mmCIF file of C-alpha atoms and ligand atoms in Angstrom:
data_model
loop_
_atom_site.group_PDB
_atom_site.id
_atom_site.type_symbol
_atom_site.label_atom_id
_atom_site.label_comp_id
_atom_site.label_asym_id
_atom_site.label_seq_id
_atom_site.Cartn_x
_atom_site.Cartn_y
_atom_site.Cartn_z
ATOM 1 C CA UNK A 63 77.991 -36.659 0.763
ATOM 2 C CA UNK A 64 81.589 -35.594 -0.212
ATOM 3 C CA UNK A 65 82.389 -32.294 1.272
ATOM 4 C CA UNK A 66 83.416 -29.162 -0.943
ATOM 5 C CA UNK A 67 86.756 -28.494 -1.978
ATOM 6 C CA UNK A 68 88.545 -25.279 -1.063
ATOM 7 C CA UNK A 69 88.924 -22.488 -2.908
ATOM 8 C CA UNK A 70 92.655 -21.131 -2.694
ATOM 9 C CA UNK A 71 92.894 -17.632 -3.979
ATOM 10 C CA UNK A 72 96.619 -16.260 -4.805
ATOM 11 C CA UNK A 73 97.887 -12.690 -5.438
ATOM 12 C CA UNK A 74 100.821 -11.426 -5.759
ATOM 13 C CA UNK A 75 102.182 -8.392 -7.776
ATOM 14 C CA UNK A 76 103.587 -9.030 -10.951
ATOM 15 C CA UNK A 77 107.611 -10.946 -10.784
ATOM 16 C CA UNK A 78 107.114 -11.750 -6.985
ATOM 17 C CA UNK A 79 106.885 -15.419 -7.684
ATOM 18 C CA UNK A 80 103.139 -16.332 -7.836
ATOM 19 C CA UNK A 81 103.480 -18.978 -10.985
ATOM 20 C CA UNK A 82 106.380 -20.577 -9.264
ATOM 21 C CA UNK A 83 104.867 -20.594 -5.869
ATOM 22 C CA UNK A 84 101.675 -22.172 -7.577
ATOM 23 C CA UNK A 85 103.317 -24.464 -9.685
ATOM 24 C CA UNK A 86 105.402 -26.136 -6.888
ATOM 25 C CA UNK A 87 102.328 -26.334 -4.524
ATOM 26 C CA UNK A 88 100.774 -28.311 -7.249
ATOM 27 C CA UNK A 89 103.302 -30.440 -7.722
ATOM 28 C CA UNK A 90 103.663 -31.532 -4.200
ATOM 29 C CA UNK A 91 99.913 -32.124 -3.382
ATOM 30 C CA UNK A 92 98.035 -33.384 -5.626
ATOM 31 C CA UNK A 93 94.100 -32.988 -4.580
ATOM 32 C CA UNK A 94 94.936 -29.126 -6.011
ATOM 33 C CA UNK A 95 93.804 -28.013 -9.272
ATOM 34 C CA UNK A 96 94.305 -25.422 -11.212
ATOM 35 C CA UNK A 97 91.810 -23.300 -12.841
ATOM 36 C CA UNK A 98 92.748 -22.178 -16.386
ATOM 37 C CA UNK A 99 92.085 -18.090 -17.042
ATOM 38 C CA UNK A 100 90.979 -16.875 -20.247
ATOM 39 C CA UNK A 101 92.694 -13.628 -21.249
ATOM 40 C CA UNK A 102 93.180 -11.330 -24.085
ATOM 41 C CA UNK A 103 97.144 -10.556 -23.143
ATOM 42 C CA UNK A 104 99.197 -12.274 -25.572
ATOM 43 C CA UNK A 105 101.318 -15.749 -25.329
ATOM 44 C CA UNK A 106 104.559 -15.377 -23.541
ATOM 45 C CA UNK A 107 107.259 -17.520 -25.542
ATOM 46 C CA UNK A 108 107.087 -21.043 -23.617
ATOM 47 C CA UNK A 109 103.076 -20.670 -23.004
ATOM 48 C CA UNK A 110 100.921 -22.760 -24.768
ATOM 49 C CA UNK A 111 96.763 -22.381 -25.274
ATOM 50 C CA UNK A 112 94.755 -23.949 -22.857
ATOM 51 C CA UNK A 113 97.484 -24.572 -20.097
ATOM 52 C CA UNK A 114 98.598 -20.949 -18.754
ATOM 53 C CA UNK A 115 95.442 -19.458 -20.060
ATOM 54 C CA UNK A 116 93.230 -19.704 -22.744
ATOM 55 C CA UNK A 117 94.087 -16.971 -25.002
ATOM 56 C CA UNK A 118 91.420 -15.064 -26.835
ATOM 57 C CA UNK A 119 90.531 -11.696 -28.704
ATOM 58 C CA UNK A 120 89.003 -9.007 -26.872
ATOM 59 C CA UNK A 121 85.855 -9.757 -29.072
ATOM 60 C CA UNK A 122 85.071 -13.481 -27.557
ATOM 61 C CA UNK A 123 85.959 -12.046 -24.375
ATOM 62 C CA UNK A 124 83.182 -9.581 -24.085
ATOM 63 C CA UNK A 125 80.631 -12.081 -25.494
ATOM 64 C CA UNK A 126 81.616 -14.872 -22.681
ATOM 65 C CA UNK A 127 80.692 -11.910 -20.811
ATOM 66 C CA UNK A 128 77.819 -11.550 -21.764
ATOM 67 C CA UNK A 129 76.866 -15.258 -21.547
ATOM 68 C CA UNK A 130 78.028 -14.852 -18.202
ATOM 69 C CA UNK A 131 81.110 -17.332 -18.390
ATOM 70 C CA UNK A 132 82.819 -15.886 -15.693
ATOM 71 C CA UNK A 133 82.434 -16.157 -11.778
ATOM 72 C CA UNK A 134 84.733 -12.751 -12.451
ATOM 73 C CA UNK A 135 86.451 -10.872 -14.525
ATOM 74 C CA UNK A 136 88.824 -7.760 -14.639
ATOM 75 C CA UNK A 137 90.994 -5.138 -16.414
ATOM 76 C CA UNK A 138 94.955 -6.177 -15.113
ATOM 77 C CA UNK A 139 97.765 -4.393 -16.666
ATOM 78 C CA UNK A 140 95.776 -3.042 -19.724
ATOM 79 C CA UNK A 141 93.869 -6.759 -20.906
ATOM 80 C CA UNK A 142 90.987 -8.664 -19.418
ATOM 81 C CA UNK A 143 91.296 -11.887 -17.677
ATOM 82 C CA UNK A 144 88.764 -14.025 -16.550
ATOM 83 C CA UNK A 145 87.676 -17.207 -14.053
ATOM 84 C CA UNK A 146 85.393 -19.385 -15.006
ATOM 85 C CA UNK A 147 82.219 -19.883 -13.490
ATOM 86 C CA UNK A 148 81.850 -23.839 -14.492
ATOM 87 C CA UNK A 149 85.639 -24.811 -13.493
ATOM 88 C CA UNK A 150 85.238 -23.582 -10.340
ATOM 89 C CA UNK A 151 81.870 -24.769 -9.340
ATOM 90 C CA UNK A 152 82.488 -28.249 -11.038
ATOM 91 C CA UNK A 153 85.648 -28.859 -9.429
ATOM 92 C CA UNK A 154 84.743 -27.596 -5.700
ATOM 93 C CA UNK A 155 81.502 -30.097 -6.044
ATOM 94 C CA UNK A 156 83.829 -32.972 -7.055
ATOM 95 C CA UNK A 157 85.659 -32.115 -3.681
ATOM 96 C CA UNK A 158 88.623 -31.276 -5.098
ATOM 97 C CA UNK A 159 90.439 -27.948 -3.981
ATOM 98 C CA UNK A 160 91.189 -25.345 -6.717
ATOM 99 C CA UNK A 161 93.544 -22.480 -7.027
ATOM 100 C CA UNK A 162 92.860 -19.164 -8.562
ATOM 101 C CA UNK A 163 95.803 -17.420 -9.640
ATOM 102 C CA UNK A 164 93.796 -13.847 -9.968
ATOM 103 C CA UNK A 165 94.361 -10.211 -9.405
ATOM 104 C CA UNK A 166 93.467 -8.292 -6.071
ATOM 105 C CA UNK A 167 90.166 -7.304 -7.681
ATOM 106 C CA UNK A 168 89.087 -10.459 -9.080
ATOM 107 C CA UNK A 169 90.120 -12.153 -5.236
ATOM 108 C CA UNK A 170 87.766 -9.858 -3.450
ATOM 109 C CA UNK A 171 84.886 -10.352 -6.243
ATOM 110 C CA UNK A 172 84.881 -14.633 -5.259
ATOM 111 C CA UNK A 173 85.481 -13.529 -1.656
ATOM 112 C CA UNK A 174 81.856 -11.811 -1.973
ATOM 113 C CA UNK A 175 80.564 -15.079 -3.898
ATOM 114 C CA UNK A 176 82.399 -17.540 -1.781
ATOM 115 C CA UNK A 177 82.764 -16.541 2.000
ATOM 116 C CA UNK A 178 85.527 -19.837 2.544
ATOM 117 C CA UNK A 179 87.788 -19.280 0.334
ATOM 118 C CA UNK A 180 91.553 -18.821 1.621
ATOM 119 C CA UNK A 181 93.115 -15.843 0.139
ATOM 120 C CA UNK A 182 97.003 -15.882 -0.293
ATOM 121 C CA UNK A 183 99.198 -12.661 -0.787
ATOM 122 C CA UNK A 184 102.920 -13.221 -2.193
ATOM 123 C CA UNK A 185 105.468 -10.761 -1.862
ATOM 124 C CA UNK A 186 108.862 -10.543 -2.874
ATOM 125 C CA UNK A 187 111.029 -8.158 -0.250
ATOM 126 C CA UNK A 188 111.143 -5.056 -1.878
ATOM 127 C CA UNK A 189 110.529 -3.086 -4.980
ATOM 128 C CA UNK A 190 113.961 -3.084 -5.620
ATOM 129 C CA UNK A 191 113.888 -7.125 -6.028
ATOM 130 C CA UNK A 192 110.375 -7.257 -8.244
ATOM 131 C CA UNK A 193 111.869 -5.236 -10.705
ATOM 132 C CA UNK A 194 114.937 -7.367 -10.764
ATOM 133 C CA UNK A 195 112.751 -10.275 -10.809
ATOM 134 C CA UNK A 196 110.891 -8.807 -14.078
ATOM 135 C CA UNK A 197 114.067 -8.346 -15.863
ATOM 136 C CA UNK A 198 115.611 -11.398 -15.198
ATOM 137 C CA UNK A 199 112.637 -13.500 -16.255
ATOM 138 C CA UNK A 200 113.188 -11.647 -19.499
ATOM 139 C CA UNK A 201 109.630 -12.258 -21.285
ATOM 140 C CA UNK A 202 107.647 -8.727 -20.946
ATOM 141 C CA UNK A 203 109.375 -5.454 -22.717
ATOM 142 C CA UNK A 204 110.555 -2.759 -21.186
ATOM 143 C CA UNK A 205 107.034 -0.912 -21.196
ATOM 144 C CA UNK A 206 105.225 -3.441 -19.462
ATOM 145 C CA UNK A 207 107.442 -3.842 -16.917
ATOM 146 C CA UNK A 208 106.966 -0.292 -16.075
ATOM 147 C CA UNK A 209 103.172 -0.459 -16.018
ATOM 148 C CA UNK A 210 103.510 -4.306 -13.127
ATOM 149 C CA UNK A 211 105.764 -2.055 -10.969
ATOM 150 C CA UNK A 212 103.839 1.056 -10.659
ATOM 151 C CA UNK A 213 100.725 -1.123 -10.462
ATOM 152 C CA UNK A 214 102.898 -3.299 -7.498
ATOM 153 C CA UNK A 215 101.792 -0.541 -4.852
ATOM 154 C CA UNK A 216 97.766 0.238 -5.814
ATOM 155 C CA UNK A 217 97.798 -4.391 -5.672
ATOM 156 C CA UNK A 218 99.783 -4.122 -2.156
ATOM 157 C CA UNK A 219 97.009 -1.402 -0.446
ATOM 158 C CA UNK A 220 94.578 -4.816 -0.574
ATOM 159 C CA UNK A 221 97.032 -6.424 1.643
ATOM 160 C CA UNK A 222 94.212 -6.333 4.631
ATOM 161 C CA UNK A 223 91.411 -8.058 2.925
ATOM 162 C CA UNK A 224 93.802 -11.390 2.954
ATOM 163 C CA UNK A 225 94.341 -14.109 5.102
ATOM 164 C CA UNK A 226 98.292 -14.774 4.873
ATOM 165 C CA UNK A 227 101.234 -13.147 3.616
ATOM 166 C CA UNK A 228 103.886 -15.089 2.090
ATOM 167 C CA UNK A 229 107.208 -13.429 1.739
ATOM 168 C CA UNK A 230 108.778 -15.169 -0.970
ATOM 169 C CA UNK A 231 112.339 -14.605 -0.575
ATOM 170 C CA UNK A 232 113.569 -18.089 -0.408
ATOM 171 C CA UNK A 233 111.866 -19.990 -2.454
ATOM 172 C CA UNK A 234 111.844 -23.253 -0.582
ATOM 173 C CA UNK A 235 110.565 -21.548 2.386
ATOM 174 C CA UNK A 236 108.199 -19.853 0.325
ATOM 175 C CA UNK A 237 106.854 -23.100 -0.553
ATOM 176 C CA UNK A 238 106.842 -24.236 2.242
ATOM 177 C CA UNK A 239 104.747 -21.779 4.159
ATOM 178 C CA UNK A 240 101.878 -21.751 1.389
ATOM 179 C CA UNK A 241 101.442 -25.542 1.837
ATOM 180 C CA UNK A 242 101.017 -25.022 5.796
ATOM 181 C CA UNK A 243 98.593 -22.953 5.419
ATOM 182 C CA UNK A 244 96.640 -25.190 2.566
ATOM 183 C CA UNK A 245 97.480 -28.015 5.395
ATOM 184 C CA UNK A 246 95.919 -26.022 8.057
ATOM 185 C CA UNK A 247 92.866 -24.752 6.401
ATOM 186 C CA UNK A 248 91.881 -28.458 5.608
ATOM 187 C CA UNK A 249 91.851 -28.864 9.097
ATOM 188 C CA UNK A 250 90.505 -25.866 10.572
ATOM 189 C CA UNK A 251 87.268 -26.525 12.176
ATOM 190 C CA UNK A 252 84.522 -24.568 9.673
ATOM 191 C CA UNK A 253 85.599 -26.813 6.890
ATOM 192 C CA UNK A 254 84.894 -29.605 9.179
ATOM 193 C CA UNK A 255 81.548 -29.146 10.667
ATOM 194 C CA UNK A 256 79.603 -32.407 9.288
ATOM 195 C CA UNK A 257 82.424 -34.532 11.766
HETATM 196 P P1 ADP B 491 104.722 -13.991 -11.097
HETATM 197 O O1 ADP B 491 103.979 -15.209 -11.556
HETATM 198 O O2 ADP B 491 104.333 -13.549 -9.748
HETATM 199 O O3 ADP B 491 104.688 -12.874 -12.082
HETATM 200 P P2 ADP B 491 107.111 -15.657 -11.480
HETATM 201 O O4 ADP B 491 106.786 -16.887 -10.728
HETATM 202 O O5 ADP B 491 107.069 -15.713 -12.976
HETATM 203 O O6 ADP B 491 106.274 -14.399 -10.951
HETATM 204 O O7 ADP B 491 108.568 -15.210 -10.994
HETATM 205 C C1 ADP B 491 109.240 -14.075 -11.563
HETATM 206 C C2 ADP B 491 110.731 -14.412 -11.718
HETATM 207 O O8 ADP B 491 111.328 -14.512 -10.424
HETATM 208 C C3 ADP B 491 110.977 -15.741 -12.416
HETATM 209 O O9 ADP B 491 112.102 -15.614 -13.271
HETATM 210 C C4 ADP B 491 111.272 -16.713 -11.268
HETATM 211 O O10 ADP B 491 112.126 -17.769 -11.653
HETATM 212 C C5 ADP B 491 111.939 -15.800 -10.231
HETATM 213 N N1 ADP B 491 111.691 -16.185 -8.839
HETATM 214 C C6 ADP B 491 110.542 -16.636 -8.268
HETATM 215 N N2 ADP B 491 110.695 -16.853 -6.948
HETATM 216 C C7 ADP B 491 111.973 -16.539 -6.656
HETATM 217 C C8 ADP B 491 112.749 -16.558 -5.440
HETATM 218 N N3 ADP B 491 112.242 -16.938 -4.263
HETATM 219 N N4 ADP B 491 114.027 -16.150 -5.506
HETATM 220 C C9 ADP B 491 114.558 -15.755 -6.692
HETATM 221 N N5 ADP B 491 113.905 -15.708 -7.875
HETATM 222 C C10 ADP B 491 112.626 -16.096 -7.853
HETATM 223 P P1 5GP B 492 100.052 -12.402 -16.193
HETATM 224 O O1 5GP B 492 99.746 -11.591 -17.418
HETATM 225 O O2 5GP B 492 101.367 -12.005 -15.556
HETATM 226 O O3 5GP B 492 99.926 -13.885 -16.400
HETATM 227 O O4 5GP B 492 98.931 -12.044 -15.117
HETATM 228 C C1 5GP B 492 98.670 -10.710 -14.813
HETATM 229 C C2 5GP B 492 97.752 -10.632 -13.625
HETATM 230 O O5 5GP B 492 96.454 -11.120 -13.973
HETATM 231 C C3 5GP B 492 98.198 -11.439 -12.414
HETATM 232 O O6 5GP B 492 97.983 -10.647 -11.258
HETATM 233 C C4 5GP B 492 97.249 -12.624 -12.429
HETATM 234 O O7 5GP B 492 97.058 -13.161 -11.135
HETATM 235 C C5 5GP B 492 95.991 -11.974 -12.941
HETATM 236 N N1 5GP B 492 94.991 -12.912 -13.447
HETATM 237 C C6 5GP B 492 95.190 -14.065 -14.117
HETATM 238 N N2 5GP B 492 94.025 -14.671 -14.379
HETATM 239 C C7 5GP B 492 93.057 -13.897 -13.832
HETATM 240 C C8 5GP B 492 91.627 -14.004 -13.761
HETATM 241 O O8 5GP B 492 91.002 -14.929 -14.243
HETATM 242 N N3 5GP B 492 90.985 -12.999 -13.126
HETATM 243 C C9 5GP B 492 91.631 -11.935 -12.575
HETATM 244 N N4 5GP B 492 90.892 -11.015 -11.938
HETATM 245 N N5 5GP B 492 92.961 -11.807 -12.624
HETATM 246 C C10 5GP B 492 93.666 -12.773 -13.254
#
């Protein structure tokens, strides 16, 4: 029997570099998939339905709630986002490993569910450079750049419940360092047992 695939879990506070972080990983290894959220924040210019998220009203969210559509869900900057149960369980059977770009809330609600997966802090190296981050990426207003920073701090206070911490100043290095550690988890011996 083909063993499970990983779960990768990564969180990071808003601007420090999470989507490109993820989106390189993925593009250099290949067995790594990633698992579509459905939220009720609005499209950012450039995102498209079904690819960064799926978006939805706040209506359809609380009734896939109710049929129990998501492995979790939470409240992030003021709109829900959820993971979904099926994704997740269909792709870890077909051995592939996924990655959940989540929130520190929804990371410690699969940690509960799912004891292996790897969970994967980003940082960026100060305040001072997340809020310059925001700005620069110049697709949230003014206001909701306010409530990401002051919510930066409350996200960092989970810092202990994760495995690594990847300071993304350079990016390459950045990269770098998150596939080492998807490297070394594929090898480490509890994901190997049936050898
Ligand atoms: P997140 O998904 O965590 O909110 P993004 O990946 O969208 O963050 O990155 C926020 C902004 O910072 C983007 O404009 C991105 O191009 C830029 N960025 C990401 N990593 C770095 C880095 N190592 N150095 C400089 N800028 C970066
Ligand atoms: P953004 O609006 O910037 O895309 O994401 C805001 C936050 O919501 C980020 O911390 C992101 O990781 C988190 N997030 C995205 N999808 C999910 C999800 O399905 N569940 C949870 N708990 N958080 C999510």
């Amino acid at each position: 029997m083909k063993s499970k695939g990983m779960i990768i879990i990564v969180s990071a506070p808003s601007g420090a570099g999470k989507t490109t972080n993820c989106n390189a990983l993925m593009k250099r290894d290949k067995n790594i998939v990633y698992s579509v959220s459905t939220t009720t924040r609005c499209p950012r210019k450039g995102e498209k339905n079904g690819r960064e998220y799926l978006f939805v009203d706040e209506k359809t969210f609380k009734a896939d709630i109710k049929k129990k559509m998501f492995v979790e869900w939470a409240k992030v900057h003021d709109h829900f986002y959820g993971t979904s149960k099926r994704f997740l369980n269909d792709t870890i059977n077909k051995g592939k490993d996924v990655l959940l770009d989540i929130d520190v809330q929804g990371a410690v609600k699969i940690k509960k569910q799912y004891k292996d997966a790897v969970m994967i802090f980003i940082t960026a190296p100060s305040l001072k450079v997340l809020k310059e981050r925001l700005l620069k990426r110049n697709k949230d207003s003014l206001d909701v750049i306010k409530v990401r920073l002051a919510n930066a701090r409350k996200e960092l206070s989970y810092l202990p419940k994760y495995d690594y911490l990847i300071l993304n100043d350079k990016l390459e290095k950045s990269i770098e360092n998150i596939k080492s550690v998807v490297n070394a988890e594929r090898i480490s011996i509890k994901r190997n047992k049936k050898i």
